[in-house]
Amino acid sequence: MNSKVKVLIIILVAVLLATCGKKPVSPDTPYVIEGELTGVRDSVVIRLSVSDTGGSTRIGTDTIINGKFRFENVMQEPEQNKLSLIVIDDDFPPMICTVYAAPGAHIKITGKGTHIMTWDVQSDVPEQHEYNKLKEVVRDEYEEVQTLLISLSKKRGELRSIDRAAQPELYNTKREEYNEMVRRNNELDAIIEQKQVEQMKKMQPSAPWLTNLYFMALNAGSEDDYAYRKDAIALYQSMPEEMKQSTEGKEIYANLYPPQSVKEGDVSPDADFFDLDGNQHHVSEFRGKYVLLDFWSIGCGACILALPEMKQMHEQYGDRLAIVSLSVDNDARWRRASKQHELIWNNWNEGKGMGGLSVNYRVSAIPHYVLLNPDGIVDRQMIGYEEGMFKTLFAELFEGK
């Protein structure tokens, strides 16, 4: 046997040994998340959610015992690999631990104490490595923010317990302490954004990088004096063309280079919308009626909470009011949401996420509602939902109450 043949055999054997025992990972292979914590009391419930436009959808819960928790799940949608761990508890800040998953991934989470945002997440998922780079440059700031948020929650409780009329001096003292903590939190938020923008300039575009740029673009689209507009534009321009043509890339472009914004008293712009059957529609179809535009998402809890009241308004005032729900989800999530929730009024999708008509209205948070008068003029815009708000609004509008 000559030397060349021997070399080929050795290479072949090495390849076989390297692949021996490794099974191909199918999309149905579960990922596993295991946590080992210290300084966290037993019986704390931890939730796992998948991130959606405008919010998240819970996909599992576990109870922390002896510092340990575990999740094992199959990914429902390959592109939805960004997960969130959250704990609703007075000892925990209202923040999340971000985890990127993949079929077959084994993810280990370690941490000391309840500062969930800065728990360490270790895995072989490439997106996690990139996310960790953005988190590590602001670890100290995140630690202080989490301490502040826990203290702010307790301080709010103190303020509620004080009789303001009977103890005005005590109330004012506690209120000033609260305001000072809020000011410091805002300072930290500004430092975090500045440091992460500088870190992004050193990194290659990736999914976590794109998420940060997406929120920068939303800020640029909704704030005239946004401090990092030029940085956001430069980062966008550095993106590969394939990323620019993605849904997120188009949303970023629409917010960085927005059309003229619409204000109260302006004529509402229009666009091509589609219903679940693929039929095309326009908002202008409803001239002569009041129109309530509802920018919503399956992952937005407040959006879903508003649906029963919206249904009641549709049934009560349908002859004078057209409700148009405009999903900012992709087609698959929009259809899933429409199946889960009964929308008996106009349920449309532009197919542009947060890069369509929402940009004209400078939508940066949902639910976001726009009321048009019968001439198609913007009457008012409303952000967020409170129970009874539509009943009050339309009773005043249609019944003079």
mmCIF file of C-alpha atoms in Angstrom, residues 98-314:
data_model
loop_
_atom_site.group_PDB
_atom_site.id
_atom_site.type_symbol
_atom_site.label_atom_id
_atom_site.label_comp_id
_atom_site.label_asym_id
_atom_site.label_seq_id
_atom_site.Cartn_x
_atom_site.Cartn_y
_atom_site.Cartn_z
ATOM 1 C CA THR A 98 -33.215 36.462 26.771
ATOM 2 C CA VAL A 99 -32.456 33.000 25.393
ATOM 3 C CA TYR A 100 -31.877 31.990 21.774
ATOM 4 C CA ALA A 101 -32.854 28.394 21.031
ATOM 5 C CA ALA A 102 -32.335 25.919 18.208
ATOM 6 C CA PRO A 103 -33.456 22.316 17.622
ATOM 7 C CA GLY A 104 -31.337 20.029 19.783
ATOM 8 C CA ALA A 105 -29.660 22.858 21.680
ATOM 9 C CA HIS A 106 -28.716 22.365 25.314
ATOM 10 C CA ILE A 107 -28.799 25.697 27.102
ATOM 11 C CA LYS A 108 -27.440 26.197 30.598
ATOM 12 C CA ILE A 109 -28.370 29.188 32.738
ATOM 13 C CA THR A 110 -26.520 30.109 35.909
ATOM 14 C CA GLY A 111 -26.939 33.061 38.224
ATOM 15 C CA LYS A 112 -26.618 34.437 41.727
ATOM 16 C CA GLY A 113 -29.723 36.093 43.067
ATOM 17 C CA THR A 114 -32.837 37.459 41.424
ATOM 18 C CA HIS A 115 -31.262 39.748 38.828
ATOM 19 C CA ILE A 116 -32.655 37.716 35.949
ATOM 20 C CA MET A 117 -31.453 40.072 33.212
ATOM 21 C CA THR A 118 -27.809 39.331 34.004
ATOM 22 C CA TRP A 119 -27.999 35.591 34.541
ATOM 23 C CA ASP A 120 -25.384 33.842 32.400
ATOM 24 C CA VAL A 121 -26.712 31.957 29.377
ATOM 25 C CA GLN A 122 -24.373 29.380 27.856
ATOM 26 C CA SER A 123 -25.094 27.459 24.647
ATOM 27 C CA ASP A 124 -23.744 26.718 21.180
ATOM 28 C CA VAL A 125 -26.449 28.782 19.478
ATOM 29 C CA PRO A 126 -24.600 31.512 17.487
ATOM 30 C CA GLU A 127 -27.255 34.160 18.151
ATOM 31 C CA GLN A 128 -26.761 33.719 21.899
ATOM 32 C CA HIS A 129 -23.067 34.485 21.580
ATOM 33 C CA GLU A 130 -23.841 37.708 19.723
ATOM 34 C CA TYR A 131 -26.533 38.711 22.207
ATOM 35 C CA ASN A 132 -24.140 38.096 25.110
ATOM 36 C CA LYS A 133 -21.666 40.560 23.556
ATOM 37 C CA LEU A 134 -24.297 43.291 23.704
ATOM 38 C CA LYS A 135 -25.250 42.380 27.262
ATOM 39 C CA GLU A 136 -21.758 42.138 28.701
ATOM 40 C CA VAL A 137 -20.763 45.718 27.830
ATOM 41 C CA VAL A 138 -23.575 47.005 30.053
ATOM 42 C CA ARG A 139 -23.617 44.342 32.761
ATOM 43 C CA ASP A 140 -22.850 46.808 35.565
ATOM 44 C CA GLU A 141 -25.573 49.196 34.400
ATOM 45 C CA TYR A 142 -28.099 46.364 34.127
ATOM 46 C CA GLU A 143 -27.241 45.252 37.651
ATOM 47 C CA GLU A 144 -27.969 48.728 39.005
ATOM 48 C CA VAL A 145 -31.142 49.043 36.922
ATOM 49 C CA GLN A 146 -32.506 45.794 38.322
ATOM 50 C CA THR A 147 -31.809 46.895 41.893
ATOM 51 C CA LEU A 148 -33.556 50.191 41.160
ATOM 52 C CA LEU A 149 -36.610 48.547 39.603
ATOM 53 C CA ILE A 150 -37.119 46.294 42.619
ATOM 54 C CA SER A 151 -36.774 49.322 44.918
ATOM 55 C CA LEU A 152 -39.136 51.394 42.771
ATOM 56 C CA SER A 153 -41.810 48.731 43.077
ATOM 57 C CA LYS A 154 -41.494 48.739 46.856
ATOM 58 C CA LYS A 155 -41.452 52.549 46.938
ATOM 59 C CA ARG A 156 -44.715 52.675 44.983
ATOM 60 C CA GLY A 157 -46.229 50.441 47.647
ATOM 61 C CA GLU A 158 -45.038 52.819 50.365
ATOM 62 C CA LEU A 159 -46.563 55.804 48.586
ATOM 63 C CA ARG A 160 -49.916 54.054 48.227
ATOM 64 C CA SER A 161 -49.944 53.283 51.959
ATOM 65 C CA ILE A 162 -49.490 56.916 53.016
ATOM 66 C CA ASP A 163 -52.522 59.124 53.613
ATOM 67 C CA ARG A 164 -51.472 62.123 51.549
ATOM 68 C CA ALA A 165 -53.890 64.521 53.245
ATOM 69 C CA ALA A 166 -52.953 63.448 56.779
ATOM 70 C CA GLN A 167 -49.185 63.109 56.197
ATOM 71 C CA PRO A 168 -48.260 65.518 53.386
ATOM 72 C CA GLU A 169 -44.623 65.975 54.486
ATOM 73 C CA LEU A 170 -43.967 62.234 54.664
ATOM 74 C CA TYR A 171 -45.677 61.727 51.323
ATOM 75 C CA ASN A 172 -43.630 64.474 49.645
ATOM 76 C CA THR A 173 -40.395 63.084 51.074
ATOM 77 C CA LYS A 174 -41.146 59.582 49.808
ATOM 78 C CA ARG A 175 -42.309 60.993 46.466
ATOM 79 C CA GLU A 176 -39.036 62.850 45.984
ATOM 80 C CA GLU A 177 -37.105 59.673 46.817
ATOM 81 C CA TYR A 178 -39.155 57.890 44.189
ATOM 82 C CA ASN A 179 -38.566 60.627 41.599
ATOM 83 C CA GLU A 180 -34.829 60.561 42.254
ATOM 84 C CA MET A 181 -34.766 56.809 41.614
ATOM 85 C CA VAL A 182 -36.678 57.331 38.365
ATOM 86 C CA ARG A 183 -34.170 59.974 37.274
ATOM 87 C CA ARG A 184 -31.283 57.621 37.956
ATOM 88 C CA ASN A 185 -33.025 54.852 36.040
ATOM 89 C CA ASN A 186 -33.419 57.161 33.043
ATOM 90 C CA GLU A 187 -29.724 58.062 33.254
ATOM 91 C CA LEU A 188 -28.809 54.378 33.217
ATOM 92 C CA ASP A 189 -31.079 53.701 30.252
ATOM 93 C CA ALA A 190 -29.257 56.423 28.326
ATOM 94 C CA ILE A 191 -25.843 54.991 29.251
ATOM 95 C CA ILE A 192 -26.943 51.482 28.230
ATOM 96 C CA GLU A 193 -28.133 52.665 24.838
ATOM 97 C CA GLN A 194 -24.969 54.651 24.198
ATOM 98 C CA LYS A 195 -22.679 51.728 25.114
ATOM 99 C CA GLN A 196 -24.667 49.239 23.062
ATOM 100 C CA VAL A 197 -24.669 51.508 20.011
ATOM 101 C CA GLU A 198 -20.863 51.686 20.245
ATOM 102 C CA GLN A 199 -20.685 47.905 20.636
ATOM 103 C CA MET A 200 -22.908 47.388 17.593
ATOM 104 C CA LYS A 201 -20.455 49.385 15.479
ATOM 105 C CA LYS A 202 -17.780 46.785 16.310
ATOM 106 C CA MET A 203 -19.966 43.757 15.476
ATOM 107 C CA GLN A 204 -21.100 42.061 12.317
ATOM 108 C CA PRO A 205 -24.868 42.151 11.699
ATOM 109 C CA SER A 206 -26.715 39.271 13.384
ATOM 110 C CA ALA A 207 -30.207 38.579 14.719
ATOM 111 C CA PRO A 208 -29.613 40.245 18.150
ATOM 112 C CA TRP A 209 -27.822 43.138 16.438
ATOM 113 C CA LEU A 210 -30.807 43.529 14.104
ATOM 114 C CA THR A 211 -33.229 43.517 17.052
ATOM 115 C CA ASN A 212 -31.336 46.382 18.685
ATOM 116 C CA LEU A 213 -31.311 48.324 15.422
ATOM 117 C CA TYR A 214 -35.031 47.668 15.009
ATOM 118 C CA PHE A 215 -35.809 49.399 18.317
ATOM 119 C CA MET A 216 -33.422 52.216 17.472
ATOM 120 C CA ALA A 217 -35.322 52.693 14.229
ATOM 121 C CA LEU A 218 -38.680 52.731 16.038
ATOM 122 C CA ASN A 219 -37.322 55.469 18.294
ATOM 123 C CA ALA A 220 -36.060 57.382 15.281
ATOM 124 C CA GLY A 221 -39.466 57.054 13.645
ATOM 125 C CA SER A 222 -41.376 58.278 16.680
ATOM 126 C CA GLU A 223 -38.994 60.902 18.162
ATOM 127 C CA ASP A 224 -37.941 63.962 16.176
ATOM 128 C CA ASP A 225 -34.930 64.539 18.426
ATOM 129 C CA TYR A 226 -33.742 60.929 18.756
ATOM 130 C CA ALA A 227 -30.053 61.114 19.691
ATOM 131 C CA TYR A 228 -28.879 58.103 17.699
ATOM 132 C CA ARG A 229 -30.661 58.677 14.392
ATOM 133 C CA LYS A 230 -27.405 59.135 12.438
ATOM 134 C CA ASP A 231 -25.893 56.055 14.091
ATOM 135 C CA ALA A 232 -28.985 54.008 13.245
ATOM 136 C CA ILE A 233 -28.822 55.111 9.603
ATOM 137 C CA ALA A 234 -25.118 54.256 9.403
ATOM 138 C CA LEU A 235 -25.727 50.829 10.937
ATOM 139 C CA TYR A 236 -28.578 50.191 8.512
ATOM 140 C CA GLN A 237 -26.365 51.122 5.581
ATOM 141 C CA SER A 238 -23.751 48.603 6.778
ATOM 142 C CA MET A 239 -26.260 45.742 6.565
ATOM 143 C CA PRO A 240 -25.936 43.155 3.767
ATOM 144 C CA GLU A 241 -28.564 43.507 1.053
ATOM 145 C CA GLU A 242 -30.250 40.225 2.003
ATOM 146 C CA MET A 243 -30.845 41.535 5.531
ATOM 147 C CA LYS A 244 -32.168 44.839 4.184
ATOM 148 C CA GLN A 245 -34.766 42.919 2.163
ATOM 149 C CA SER A 246 -36.008 40.973 5.201
ATOM 150 C CA THR A 247 -39.227 42.032 6.918
ATOM 151 C CA GLU A 248 -37.236 43.541 9.784
ATOM 152 C CA GLY A 249 -34.930 45.311 7.330
ATOM 153 C CA LYS A 250 -37.876 46.890 5.537
ATOM 154 C CA GLU A 251 -39.418 47.954 8.840
ATOM 155 C CA ILE A 252 -36.137 49.550 9.866
ATOM 156 C CA TYR A 253 -35.910 51.422 6.552
ATOM 157 C CA ALA A 254 -39.493 52.665 6.820
ATOM 158 C CA ASN A 255 -38.839 54.087 10.275
ATOM 159 C CA LEU A 256 -35.447 55.604 9.450
ATOM 160 C CA TYR A 257 -36.775 57.198 6.269
ATOM 161 C CA PRO A 258 -40.403 57.758 7.267
ATOM 162 C CA PRO A 259 -43.073 59.424 5.177
ATOM 163 C CA GLN A 260 -44.601 62.618 6.501
ATOM 164 C CA SER A 261 -46.252 61.832 9.813
ATOM 165 C CA VAL A 262 -50.000 62.181 10.254
ATOM 166 C CA LYS A 263 -51.408 64.423 12.973
ATOM 167 C CA GLU A 264 -54.878 65.182 14.261
ATOM 168 C CA GLY A 265 -56.742 67.151 11.624
ATOM 169 C CA ASP A 266 -54.874 65.568 8.694
ATOM 170 C CA VAL A 267 -56.456 63.359 6.058
ATOM 171 C CA SER A 268 -55.593 59.737 6.768
ATOM 172 C CA PRO A 269 -53.262 58.087 4.245
ATOM 173 C CA ASP A 270 -54.280 54.733 2.807
ATOM 174 C CA ALA A 271 -52.606 51.512 1.718
ATOM 175 C CA ASP A 272 -53.336 48.102 0.214
ATOM 176 C CA PHE A 273 -54.606 45.713 2.878
ATOM 177 C CA PHE A 274 -55.694 42.090 2.590
ATOM 178 C CA ASP A 275 -58.208 39.990 4.474
ATOM 179 C CA LEU A 276 -57.792 36.307 5.359
ATOM 180 C CA ASP A 277 -59.156 35.290 1.946
ATOM 181 C CA GLY A 278 -56.649 37.450 0.102
ATOM 182 C CA ASN A 279 -59.129 40.125 -0.932
ATOM 183 C CA GLN A 280 -57.725 43.645 -1.189
ATOM 184 C CA HIS A 281 -59.178 46.482 0.883
ATOM 185 C CA HIS A 282 -58.678 50.173 1.630
ATOM 186 C CA VAL A 283 -59.584 52.294 4.636
ATOM 187 C CA SER A 284 -61.312 54.728 2.271
ATOM 188 C CA GLU A 285 -64.066 52.135 1.775
ATOM 189 C CA PHE A 286 -65.675 53.490 4.936
ATOM 190 C CA ARG A 287 -66.103 57.157 4.047
ATOM 191 C CA GLY A 288 -69.274 58.363 5.744
ATOM 192 C CA LYS A 289 -68.579 56.369 8.920
ATOM 193 C CA TYR A 290 -66.285 56.834 11.845
ATOM 194 C CA VAL A 291 -63.352 54.421 11.555
ATOM 195 C CA LEU A 292 -61.329 52.972 14.428
ATOM 196 C CA LEU A 293 -57.938 51.694 13.249
ATOM 197 C CA ASP A 294 -56.506 49.104 15.635
ATOM 198 C CA PHE A 295 -52.784 48.304 15.252
ATOM 199 C CA TRP A 296 -52.356 44.992 17.074
ATOM 200 C CA SER A 297 -50.355 41.753 17.417
ATOM 201 C CA ILE A 298 -50.888 38.260 18.792
ATOM 202 C CA GLY A 299 -48.084 38.858 21.293
ATOM 203 C CA CYS A 300 -49.629 42.043 22.714
ATOM 204 C CA GLY A 301 -51.613 41.219 25.851
ATOM 205 C CA ALA A 302 -53.423 44.566 25.997
ATOM 206 C CA CYS A 303 -54.430 44.186 22.331
ATOM 207 C CA ILE A 304 -56.126 40.881 23.128
ATOM 208 C CA LEU A 305 -57.781 42.252 26.276
ATOM 209 C CA ALA A 306 -59.414 44.966 24.166
ATOM 210 C CA LEU A 307 -61.100 42.565 21.729
ATOM 211 C CA PRO A 308 -64.299 41.807 23.741
ATOM 212 C CA GLU A 309 -65.044 45.507 24.190
ATOM 213 C CA MET A 310 -64.315 46.149 20.514
ATOM 214 C CA LYS A 311 -66.740 43.377 19.597
ATOM 215 C CA GLN A 312 -69.412 45.045 21.725
ATOM 216 C CA MET A 313 -68.780 48.394 20.003
ATOM 217 C CA HIS A 314 -68.996 46.732 16.588
#
